[in-house]
Short mmCIF file of C-alpha atoms and ligand atoms in Angstrom, two decimals:
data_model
loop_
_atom_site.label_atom_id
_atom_site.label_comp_id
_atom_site.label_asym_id
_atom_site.label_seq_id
_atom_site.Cartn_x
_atom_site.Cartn_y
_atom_site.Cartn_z
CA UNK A 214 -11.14 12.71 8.63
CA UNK A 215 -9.32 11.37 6.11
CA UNK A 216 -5.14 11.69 6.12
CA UNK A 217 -3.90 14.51 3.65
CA UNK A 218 -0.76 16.14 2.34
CA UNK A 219 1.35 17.46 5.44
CA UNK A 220 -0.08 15.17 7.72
CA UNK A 221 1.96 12.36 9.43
CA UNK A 222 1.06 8.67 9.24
CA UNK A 223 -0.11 7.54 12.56
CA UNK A 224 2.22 5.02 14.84
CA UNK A 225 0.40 2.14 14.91
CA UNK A 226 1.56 -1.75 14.07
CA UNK A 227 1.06 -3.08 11.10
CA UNK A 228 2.09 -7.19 10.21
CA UNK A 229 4.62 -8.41 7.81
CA UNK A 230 5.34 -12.02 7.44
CA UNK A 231 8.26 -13.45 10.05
CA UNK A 232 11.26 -15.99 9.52
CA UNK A 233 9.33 -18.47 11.60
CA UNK A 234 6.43 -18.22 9.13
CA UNK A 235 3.71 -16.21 11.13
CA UNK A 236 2.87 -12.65 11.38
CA UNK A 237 5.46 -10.08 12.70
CA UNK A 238 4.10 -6.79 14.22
CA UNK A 239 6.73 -3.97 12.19
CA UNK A 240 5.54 -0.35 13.36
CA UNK A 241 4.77 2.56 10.93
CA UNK A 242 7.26 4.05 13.08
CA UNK A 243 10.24 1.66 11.77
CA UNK A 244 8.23 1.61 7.90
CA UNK A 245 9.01 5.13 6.76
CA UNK A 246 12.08 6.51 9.04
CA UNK A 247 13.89 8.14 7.44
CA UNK A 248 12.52 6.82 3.70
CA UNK A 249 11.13 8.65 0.83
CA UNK A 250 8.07 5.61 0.18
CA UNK A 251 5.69 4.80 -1.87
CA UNK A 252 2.62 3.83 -0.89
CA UNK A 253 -0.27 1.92 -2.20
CA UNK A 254 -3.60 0.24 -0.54
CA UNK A 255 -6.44 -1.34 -2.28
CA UNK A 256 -9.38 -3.42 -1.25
CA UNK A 257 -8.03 -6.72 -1.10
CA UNK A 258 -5.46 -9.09 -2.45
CA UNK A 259 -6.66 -11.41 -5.00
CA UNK A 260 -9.26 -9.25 -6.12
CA UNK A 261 -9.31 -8.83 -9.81
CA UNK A 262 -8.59 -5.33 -10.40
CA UNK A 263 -5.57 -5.33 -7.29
CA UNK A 264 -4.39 -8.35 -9.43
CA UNK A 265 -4.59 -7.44 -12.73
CA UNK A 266 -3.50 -3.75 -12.55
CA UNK A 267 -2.89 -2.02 -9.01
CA UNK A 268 0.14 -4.33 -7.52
CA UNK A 269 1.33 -5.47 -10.94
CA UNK A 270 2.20 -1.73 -12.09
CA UNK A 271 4.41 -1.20 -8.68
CA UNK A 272 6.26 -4.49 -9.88
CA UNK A 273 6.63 -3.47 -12.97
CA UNK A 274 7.27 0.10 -12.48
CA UNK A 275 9.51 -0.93 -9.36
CA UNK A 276 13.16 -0.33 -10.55
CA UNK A 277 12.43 3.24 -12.35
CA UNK A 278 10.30 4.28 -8.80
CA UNK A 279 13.74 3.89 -6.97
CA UNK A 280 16.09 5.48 -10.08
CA UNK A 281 13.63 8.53 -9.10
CA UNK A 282 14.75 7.80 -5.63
CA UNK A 283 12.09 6.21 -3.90
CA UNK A 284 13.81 3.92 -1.27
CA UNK A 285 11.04 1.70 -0.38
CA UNK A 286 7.67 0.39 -2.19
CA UNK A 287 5.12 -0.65 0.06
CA UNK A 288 1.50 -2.22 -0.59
CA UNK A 289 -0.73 -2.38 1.80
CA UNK A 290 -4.22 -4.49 2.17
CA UNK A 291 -7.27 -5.25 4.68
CA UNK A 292 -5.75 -8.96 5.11
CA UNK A 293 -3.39 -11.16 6.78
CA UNK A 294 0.03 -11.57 6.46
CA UNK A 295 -0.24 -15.08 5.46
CA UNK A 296 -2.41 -13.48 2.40
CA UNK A 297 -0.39 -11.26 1.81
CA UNK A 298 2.71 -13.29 1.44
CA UNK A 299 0.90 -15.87 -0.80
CA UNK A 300 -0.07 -13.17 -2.95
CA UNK A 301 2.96 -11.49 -3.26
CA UNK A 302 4.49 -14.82 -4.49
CA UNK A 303 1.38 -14.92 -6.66
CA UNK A 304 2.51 -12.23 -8.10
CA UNK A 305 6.31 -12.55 -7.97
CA UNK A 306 7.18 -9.24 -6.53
CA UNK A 307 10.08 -10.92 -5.36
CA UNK A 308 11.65 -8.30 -3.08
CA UNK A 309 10.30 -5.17 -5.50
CA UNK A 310 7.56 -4.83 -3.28
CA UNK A 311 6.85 -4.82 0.36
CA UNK A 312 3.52 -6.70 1.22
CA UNK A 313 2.37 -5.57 4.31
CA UNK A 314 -1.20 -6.83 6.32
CA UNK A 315 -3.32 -4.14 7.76
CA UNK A 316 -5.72 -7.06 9.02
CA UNK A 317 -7.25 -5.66 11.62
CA UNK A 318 -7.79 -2.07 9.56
CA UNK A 319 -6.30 -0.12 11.83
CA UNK A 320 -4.14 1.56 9.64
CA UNK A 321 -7.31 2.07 7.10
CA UNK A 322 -9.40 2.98 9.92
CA UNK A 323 -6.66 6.09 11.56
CA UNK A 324 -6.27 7.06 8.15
CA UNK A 325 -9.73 7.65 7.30
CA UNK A 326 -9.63 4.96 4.17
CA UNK A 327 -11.31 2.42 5.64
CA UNK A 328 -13.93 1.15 2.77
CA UNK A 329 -17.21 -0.41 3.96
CA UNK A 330 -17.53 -3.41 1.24
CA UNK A 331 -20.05 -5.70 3.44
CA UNK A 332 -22.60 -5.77 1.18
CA UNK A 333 -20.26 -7.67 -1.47
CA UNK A 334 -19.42 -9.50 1.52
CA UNK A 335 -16.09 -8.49 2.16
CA UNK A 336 -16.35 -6.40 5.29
CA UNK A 337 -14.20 -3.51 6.80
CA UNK A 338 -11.58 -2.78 3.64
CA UNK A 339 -9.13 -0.06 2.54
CA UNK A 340 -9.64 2.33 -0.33
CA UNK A 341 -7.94 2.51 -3.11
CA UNK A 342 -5.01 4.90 -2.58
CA UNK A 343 -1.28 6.01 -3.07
CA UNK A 344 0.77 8.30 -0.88
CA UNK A 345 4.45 9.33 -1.44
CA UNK A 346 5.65 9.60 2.39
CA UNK A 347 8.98 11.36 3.29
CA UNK A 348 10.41 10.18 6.69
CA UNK A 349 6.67 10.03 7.81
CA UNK A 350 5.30 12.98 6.13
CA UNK A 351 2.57 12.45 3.43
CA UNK A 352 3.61 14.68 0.18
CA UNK A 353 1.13 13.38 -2.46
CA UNK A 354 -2.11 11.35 -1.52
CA UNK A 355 -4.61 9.97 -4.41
CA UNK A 356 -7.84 7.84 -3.72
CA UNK A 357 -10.13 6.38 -6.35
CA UNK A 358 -12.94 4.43 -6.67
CA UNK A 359 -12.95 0.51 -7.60
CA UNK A 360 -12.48 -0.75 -10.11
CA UNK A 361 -9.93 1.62 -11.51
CA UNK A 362 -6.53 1.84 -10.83
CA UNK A 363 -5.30 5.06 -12.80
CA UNK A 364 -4.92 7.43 -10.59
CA UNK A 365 -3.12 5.68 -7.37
CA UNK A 366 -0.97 3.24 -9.80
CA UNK A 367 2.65 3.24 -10.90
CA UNK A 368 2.43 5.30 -14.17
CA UNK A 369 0.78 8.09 -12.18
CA UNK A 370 2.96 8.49 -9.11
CA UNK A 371 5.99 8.42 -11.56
CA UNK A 372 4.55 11.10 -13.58
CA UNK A 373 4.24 13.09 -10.24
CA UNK A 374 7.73 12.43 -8.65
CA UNK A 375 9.00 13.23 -12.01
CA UNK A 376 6.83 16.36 -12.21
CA UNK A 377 8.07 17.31 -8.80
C1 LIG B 515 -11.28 -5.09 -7.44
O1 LIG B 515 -11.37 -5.58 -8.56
O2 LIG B 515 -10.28 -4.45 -7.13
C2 LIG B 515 -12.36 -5.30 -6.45
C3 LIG B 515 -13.43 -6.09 -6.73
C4 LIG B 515 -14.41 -6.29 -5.79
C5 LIG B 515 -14.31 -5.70 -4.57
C6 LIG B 515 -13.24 -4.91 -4.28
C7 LIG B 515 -12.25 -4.71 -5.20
#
């Protein structure tokens, strides 16, 4: 069943990168106490769509996300933290985004957004999605299809905290 408005996220560990240069375990737990976050996941980093549009919005749309008092911007992928770091720096989110590995999908999979891409080869992967989460608590959830990213992207979830 797939996660929906009202619904906590699940405690589980998720990986960020560490100051001794591998992966760090952080808990979902320690993510969004106490936080008003937003939330995005998409199929994979480096993937042209995630690259072009998806993260780049949040970067871009970073600074007027917390004016509208978001505290925290986190994205979240089907990789490892060492991809996710490199593509962060790819993409020079510089501290304006949180890049955060779900490698193992856990996180996709007790979510119910877990995206079965092996026929283009790329295995157990994450929808496309963004949540607003309050201390926990989902408040807005969006999922779309690849390749777009309309609905789950910056512009949109402005429009909707602003609309709030
Ligand atoms: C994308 O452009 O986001 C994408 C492309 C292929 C597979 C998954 C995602």
């Amino acid at each position: 069943m797939t996660i929906k408005i009202g619904d906590t996220i699940p405690s589980l560990d998720l990986f960020v990168m560490g100051e001794d240069g591998g992966p760090q375990a952080i808990s979902t737990d320690e993510l969004f106490k106490d936080k008003v976050v937003a939330l995005f996941g998409l199929p994979g980093a480096f993937t042209p769509t995630c690259s072009a549009s998806h993260l780049p919005g949040y970067v871009q749309h970073a600074d007027a996300l917390r004016e509208k008092g978001v505290d925290d911007i986190i994205c979240i992928s089907v990789n490892d933290a060492f991809v996710m770091t490199a593509w962060g720096m790819d993409q020079n989110v510089e501290g304006r985004v949180r890049m955060v590995a779900d490698g193992s999908a856990l996180f996709a999979k007790a979510t119910g957004l877990e995206l079965d891409l092996t026929e283009r080869g790329l295995g157990m992967r994450s929808q496309r999605f963004s949540m607003i989460v309050e201390n926990g608590v989902v408040k807005d959830i969006a999922t779309e299809d690849p390749p777009t990213a309309e609905a789950t992207g910056a512009e949109a979830m402005l429009d909707k905290i602003a609309a709030a």
